[in-house]
mmCIF file of C-alpha atoms in Angstrom:
data_model
loop_
_atom_site.group_PDB
_atom_site.id
_atom_site.type_symbol
_atom_site.label_atom_id
_atom_site.label_comp_id
_atom_site.label_asym_id
_atom_site.label_seq_id
_atom_site.Cartn_x
_atom_site.Cartn_y
_atom_site.Cartn_z
ATOM 1 C CA ASN A 136 -0.009 0.052 0.028
ATOM 2 C CA ALA A 137 1.933 3.060 -1.231
ATOM 3 C CA GLY A 138 -0.349 5.706 0.045
ATOM 4 C CA VAL A 139 0.283 9.064 -1.657
ATOM 5 C CA THR A 140 3.001 8.985 -4.415
ATOM 6 C CA GLN A 141 4.440 12.273 -5.841
ATOM 7 C CA THR A 142 6.585 12.489 -8.974
ATOM 8 C CA PRO A 143 9.248 13.734 -9.530
ATOM 9 C CA LYS A 144 11.006 14.006 -6.110
ATOM 10 C CA PHE A 145 13.338 16.729 -7.432
ATOM 11 C CA GLN A 146 13.106 19.200 -10.287
ATOM 12 C CA VAL A 147 15.124 22.180 -11.492
ATOM 13 C CA LEU A 148 13.504 24.615 -13.903
ATOM 14 C CA LYS A 149 14.512 27.711 -15.650
ATOM 15 C CA THR A 150 12.284 30.808 -15.266
ATOM 16 C CA GLY A 151 9.405 30.606 -17.856
ATOM 17 C CA GLN A 152 9.477 26.932 -18.325
ATOM 18 C CA SER A 153 6.363 24.781 -17.548
ATOM 19 C CA MET A 154 5.900 21.443 -15.740
ATOM 20 C CA THR A 155 3.378 19.253 -14.160
ATOM 21 C CA LEU A 156 3.707 17.759 -10.747
ATOM 22 C CA GLN A 157 1.945 14.432 -10.568
ATOM 23 C CA CYS A 158 0.140 12.910 -7.426
ATOM 24 C CA ALA A 159 -1.585 9.644 -7.061
ATOM 25 C CA GLN A 160 -3.234 8.028 -4.042
ATOM 26 C CA ASP A 161 -4.327 4.366 -3.700
ATOM 27 C CA MET A 162 -6.497 4.721 -0.582
ATOM 28 C CA ASN A 163 -9.687 5.451 -2.529
ATOM 29 C CA HIS A 164 -9.889 8.977 -0.865
ATOM 30 C CA ASN A 165 -12.372 11.504 -2.064
ATOM 31 C CA SER A 166 -10.423 14.667 -1.324
ATOM 32 C CA MET A 167 -6.989 15.755 -2.498
ATOM 33 C CA TYR A 168 -4.704 18.739 -1.829
ATOM 34 C CA TRP A 169 -1.680 20.639 -3.011
ATOM 35 C CA TYR A 170 0.385 22.552 -0.434
ATOM 36 C CA ARG A 171 3.662 24.379 -0.726
ATOM 37 C CA GLN A 172 6.109 24.671 2.191
ATOM 38 C CA ASP A 173 8.608 27.495 2.437
ATOM 39 C CA PRO A 174 11.062 28.055 5.298
ATOM 40 C CA GLY A 175 9.500 29.962 8.075
ATOM 41 C CA MET A 176 6.099 29.945 6.421
ATOM 42 C CA GLY A 177 4.744 26.637 7.319
ATOM 43 C CA LEU A 178 2.412 24.888 4.592
ATOM 44 C CA ARG A 179 0.169 26.907 2.554
ATOM 45 C CA LEU A 180 -2.786 25.499 0.471
ATOM 46 C CA ILE A 181 -2.586 25.973 -3.231
ATOM 47 C CA TYR A 182 -5.606 24.178 -4.550
ATOM 48 C CA TYR A 183 -7.785 21.474 -3.386
ATOM 49 C CA SER A 184 -10.450 18.947 -4.751
ATOM 50 C CA ALA A 185 -13.097 18.038 -2.390
ATOM 51 C CA SER A 186 -14.302 15.162 -4.687
ATOM 52 C CA GLU A 187 -13.741 13.885 -8.122
ATOM 53 C CA GLY A 188 -14.824 16.608 -10.632
ATOM 54 C CA THR A 189 -14.377 19.640 -8.414
ATOM 55 C CA THR A 190 -11.439 21.839 -7.706
ATOM 56 C CA ASP A 191 -11.165 24.989 -5.582
ATOM 57 C CA LYS A 192 -8.550 27.656 -4.914
ATOM 58 C CA GLY A 193 -6.763 27.703 -1.757
ATOM 59 C CA GLU A 194 -4.603 30.538 -0.146
ATOM 60 C CA VAL A 195 -1.981 30.857 -2.921
ATOM 61 C CA PRO A 196 -3.337 29.698 -6.191
ATOM 62 C CA ASN A 197 -1.743 32.319 -8.448
ATOM 63 C CA GLY A 198 0.677 30.845 -11.024
ATOM 64 C CA TYR A 199 -0.821 27.385 -10.784
ATOM 65 C CA ASN A 200 -3.495 25.208 -12.293
ATOM 66 C CA VAL A 201 -4.782 21.768 -11.208
ATOM 67 C CA SER A 202 -6.618 18.848 -12.726
ATOM 68 C CA ARG A 203 -8.472 16.230 -10.896
ATOM 69 C CA LEU A 204 -7.793 13.528 -13.628
ATOM 70 C CA ASN A 205 -9.864 10.756 -11.707
ATOM 71 C CA LYS A 206 -10.378 9.744 -8.261
ATOM 72 C CA ARG A 207 -6.720 8.619 -7.750
ATOM 73 C CA GLU A 208 -4.856 11.497 -9.419
ATOM 74 C CA PHE A 209 -4.616 15.168 -8.876
ATOM 75 C CA SER A 210 -1.925 17.002 -10.808
ATOM 76 C CA LEU A 211 -0.435 20.594 -10.307
ATOM 77 C CA ARG A 212 0.665 22.673 -13.283
ATOM 78 C CA LEU A 213 3.202 25.613 -13.333
ATOM 79 C CA GLU A 214 2.448 27.256 -16.666
ATOM 80 C CA SER A 215 5.420 29.759 -16.538
ATOM 81 C CA ALA A 216 7.713 29.028 -13.484
ATOM 82 C CA ALA A 217 9.059 31.981 -11.622
ATOM 83 C CA PRO A 218 11.826 31.961 -8.838
ATOM 84 C CA SER A 219 9.247 32.735 -6.337
ATOM 85 C CA GLN A 220 7.735 29.190 -6.902
ATOM 86 C CA THR A 221 10.912 27.551 -5.590
ATOM 87 C CA SER A 222 9.596 25.401 -2.880
ATOM 88 C CA VAL A 223 8.708 21.931 -1.566
ATOM 89 C CA TYR A 224 5.282 20.894 -2.935
ATOM 90 C CA PHE A 225 3.235 18.327 -0.946
ATOM 91 C CA CYS A 226 0.206 16.513 -2.275
ATOM 92 C CA ALA A 227 -2.189 15.144 0.394
ATOM 93 C CA SER A 228 -5.457 13.240 0.505
ATOM 94 C CA SER A 229 -8.277 12.396 2.891
ATOM 95 C CA ALA A 230 -11.144 9.977 2.862
ATOM 96 C CA GLU A 231 -13.406 12.898 3.407
ATOM 97 C CA SER A 232 -12.873 16.633 3.517
ATOM 98 C CA TYR A 233 -13.115 16.736 7.465
ATOM 99 C CA LEU A 234 -10.781 13.822 8.083
ATOM 100 C CA PRO A 235 -6.979 13.884 8.669
ATOM 101 C CA LEU A 236 -4.668 14.224 5.703
ATOM 102 C CA HIS A 237 -2.226 11.785 4.282
ATOM 103 C CA PHE A 238 0.757 13.307 2.694
ATOM 104 C CA GLY A 239 3.169 12.342 0.058
ATOM 105 C CA ASN A 240 6.908 12.798 0.487
ATOM 106 C CA GLY A 241 7.104 16.093 -1.543
ATOM 107 C CA THR A 242 8.630 17.496 -4.717
ATOM 108 C CA ARG A 243 11.461 19.830 -4.259
ATOM 109 C CA LEU A 244 11.331 22.384 -7.141
ATOM 110 C CA THR A 245 14.099 24.955 -7.811
ATOM 111 C CA VAL A 246 13.354 27.717 -10.387
ATOM 112 C CA THR A 247 16.387 29.525 -11.511
ATOM 113 C CA SER B 281 -2.004 34.677 6.529
ATOM 114 C CA GLN B 282 -1.263 31.928 9.108
ATOM 115 C CA GLN B 283 -4.084 30.833 11.362
ATOM 116 C CA GLY B 284 -1.883 28.882 13.636
ATOM 117 C CA GLU B 285 1.083 30.394 15.536
ATOM 118 C CA GLU B 286 3.348 27.929 17.382
ATOM 119 C CA ASP B 287 5.539 28.437 20.272
ATOM 120 C CA PRO B 288 8.390 27.805 20.705
ATOM 121 C CA GLN B 289 9.922 27.807 17.258
ATOM 122 C CA ALA B 290 12.579 25.475 18.423
ATOM 123 C CA LEU B 291 12.965 23.183 21.359
ATOM 124 C CA SER B 292 15.857 20.993 22.547
ATOM 125 C CA ILE B 293 15.573 18.573 25.433
ATOM 126 C CA GLN B 294 17.261 15.369 26.718
ATOM 127 C CA GLU B 295 15.780 11.982 26.155
ATOM 128 C CA GLY B 296 13.264 11.049 28.759
ATOM 129 C CA GLU B 297 12.168 14.593 29.351
ATOM 130 C CA ASN B 298 8.758 15.965 28.431
ATOM 131 C CA ALA B 299 8.226 18.364 25.465
ATOM 132 C CA THR B 300 5.418 20.793 25.299
ATOM 133 C CA MET B 301 4.388 22.762 22.279
ATOM 134 C CA ASN B 302 1.799 25.510 22.032
ATOM 135 C CA CYS B 303 -0.398 26.633 19.161
ATOM 136 C CA SER B 304 -2.556 29.756 19.063
ATOM 137 C CA TYR B 305 -5.152 30.501 16.356
ATOM 138 C CA LYS B 306 -7.350 33.389 15.390
ATOM 139 C CA THR B 307 -10.834 32.332 14.174
ATOM 140 C CA SER B 308 -13.358 29.796 15.377
ATOM 141 C CA ILE B 309 -12.643 26.153 14.265
ATOM 142 C CA ASN B 310 -14.478 22.775 13.967
ATOM 143 C CA ASN B 311 -11.236 20.848 14.884
ATOM 144 C CA LEU B 312 -7.536 21.192 15.340
ATOM 145 C CA GLN B 313 -4.951 18.766 14.238
ATOM 146 C CA TRP B 314 -1.296 18.035 15.145
ATOM 147 C CA TYR B 315 1.073 16.520 12.510
ATOM 148 C CA ARG B 316 4.844 15.527 12.549
ATOM 149 C CA GLN B 317 7.291 15.882 9.859
ATOM 150 C CA ASN B 318 10.626 14.160 9.900
ATOM 151 C CA SER B 319 13.404 15.849 7.866
ATOM 152 C CA GLY B 320 12.873 15.376 4.135
ATOM 153 C CA ARG B 321 9.621 13.695 4.505
ATOM 154 C CA GLY B 322 5.850 14.394 4.305
ATOM 155 C CA LEU B 323 3.765 15.142 7.349
ATOM 156 C CA VAL B 324 2.220 12.444 9.439
ATOM 157 C CA HIS B 325 -1.085 12.992 11.219
ATOM 158 C CA LEU B 326 -0.843 12.523 15.106
ATOM 159 C CA ILE B 327 -4.045 13.582 16.631
ATOM 160 C CA LEU B 328 -7.328 15.487 16.016
ATOM 161 C CA ILE B 329 -9.265 17.192 18.671
ATOM 162 C CA ARG B 330 -12.786 18.547 18.012
ATOM 163 C CA SER B 331 -13.849 22.057 19.236
ATOM 164 C CA ASN B 332 -16.102 20.438 21.770
ATOM 165 C CA GLU B 333 -13.317 18.368 23.270
ATOM 166 C CA ARG B 334 -10.801 19.567 25.987
ATOM 167 C CA GLU B 335 -8.279 16.928 26.072
ATOM 168 C CA LYS B 336 -7.223 13.943 24.093
ATOM 169 C CA HIS B 337 -4.606 11.263 24.583
ATOM 170 C CA SER B 338 -2.854 8.953 22.222
ATOM 171 C CA GLY B 339 0.057 6.902 23.569
ATOM 172 C CA ARG B 340 2.685 9.317 24.789
ATOM 173 C CA LEU B 341 0.793 12.381 23.242
ATOM 174 C CA ARG B 342 -1.615 14.519 25.198
ATOM 175 C CA VAL B 343 -3.330 17.366 23.458
ATOM 176 C CA THR B 344 -5.461 20.118 25.109
ATOM 177 C CA LEU B 345 -7.684 22.650 23.577
ATOM 178 C CA ASP B 346 -9.016 25.938 25.101
ATOM 179 C CA THR B 347 -11.433 27.448 22.684
ATOM 180 C CA SER B 348 -11.961 30.512 24.958
ATOM 181 C CA LYS B 349 -8.266 31.333 24.618
ATOM 182 C CA LYS B 350 -8.068 29.904 20.996
ATOM 183 C CA SER B 351 -5.063 27.722 21.918
ATOM 184 C CA SER B 352 -3.828 24.181 22.133
ATOM 185 C CA SER B 353 -0.904 22.332 23.399
ATOM 186 C CA LEU B 354 0.921 19.047 22.501
ATOM 187 C CA LEU B 355 2.669 17.268 25.275
ATOM 188 C CA ILE B 356 5.008 14.474 24.382
ATOM 189 C CA THR B 357 5.959 12.545 27.549
ATOM 190 C CA ALA B 358 9.221 10.531 28.163
ATOM 191 C CA SER B 359 10.636 11.708 24.916
ATOM 192 C CA ARG B 360 12.908 9.545 22.723
ATOM 193 C CA ALA B 361 15.521 10.374 20.039
ATOM 194 C CA ALA B 362 13.046 9.182 17.425
ATOM 195 C CA ASP B 363 10.695 11.944 18.384
ATOM 196 C CA THR B 364 13.102 14.540 16.805
ATOM 197 C CA ALA B 365 11.053 16.201 14.135
ATOM 198 C CA SER B 366 9.094 19.351 13.360
ATOM 199 C CA TYR B 367 5.484 19.523 14.779
ATOM 200 C CA PHE B 368 2.643 21.484 13.235
ATOM 201 C CA CYS B 369 -0.788 22.368 14.327
ATOM 202 C CA ALA B 370 -3.409 22.807 11.825
ATOM 203 C CA THR B 371 -6.969 24.176 11.841
ATOM 204 C CA ASP B 372 -9.915 23.973 9.534
ATOM 205 C CA ALA B 373 -10.550 27.746 9.898
ATOM 206 C CA GLY B 374 -14.191 27.022 10.772
ATOM 207 C CA SER B 375 -15.306 27.087 7.243
ATOM 208 C CA GLY B 376 -17.952 24.114 7.517
ATOM 209 C CA ASN B 377 -15.460 21.088 7.420
ATOM 210 C CA THR B 378 -14.184 21.949 4.018
ATOM 211 C CA GLY B 379 -10.821 20.238 4.710
ATOM 212 C CA LYS B 380 -8.970 23.391 3.977
ATOM 213 C CA LEU B 381 -6.486 23.123 6.769
ATOM 214 C CA ILE B 382 -4.394 26.194 7.604
ATOM 215 C CA PHE B 383 -0.986 25.073 9.147
ATOM 216 C CA GLY B 384 1.150 26.863 11.776
ATOM 217 C CA GLN B 385 4.840 27.560 11.063
ATOM 218 C CA GLY B 386 5.887 24.609 13.359
ATOM 219 C CA THR B 387 8.055 23.763 16.326
ATOM 220 C CA THR B 388 11.324 21.998 15.680
ATOM 221 C CA LEU B 389 11.978 19.518 18.410
ATOM 222 C CA GLN B 390 15.376 17.985 19.117
ATOM 223 C CA VAL B 391 15.680 15.155 21.466
ATOM 224 C CA LYS B 392 19.232 14.483 22.412
ATOM 225 C CA PRO B 393 20.140 10.884 23.353
#
């Protein structure tokens, strides 16, 4: 049982490049989330999907788009990367939106 | 903006001692959760306490919640070197159980063997 799997683990981009961060969960959870973690800032919610077919903005959605591809997969896309998007990105899921989150191990993204 | 503020930012203790971390928040909540993060890893859920609960235990963990003061504390008793990690509180910001958790900045705990 892998839980929440994120790919890639590490990525370096140049300013203006695009990329998609992948996330998949095998726990049949309804809700999925994308957070970013910056030093001294804790975790901030980028986007979330309460259930398959729905997505909503979190605290810091600018510069990102998401796709809930199916119940298992929730991807995060950076259309034109900026140095301010250098961060560690975490995907999480929960059985229902009011239950505890299960996190992946993160994607460490550097934008130069 | 951060809902949860944690105190202290860093804590260093000897193995066997107790560790207490505090979390304060600003708006009404449905529940408050504590998570642990080991270096280079994702967060792991420790305990959830609902707004109508005052205290909850799980193994060596004890969490209290004071909604009148908008604060919570996490006590780890008889700490072990393996407890070395960052600890985060998270609240649901009272927005109808949407699951939109807001995390504090965390307390970094070092337990020396």
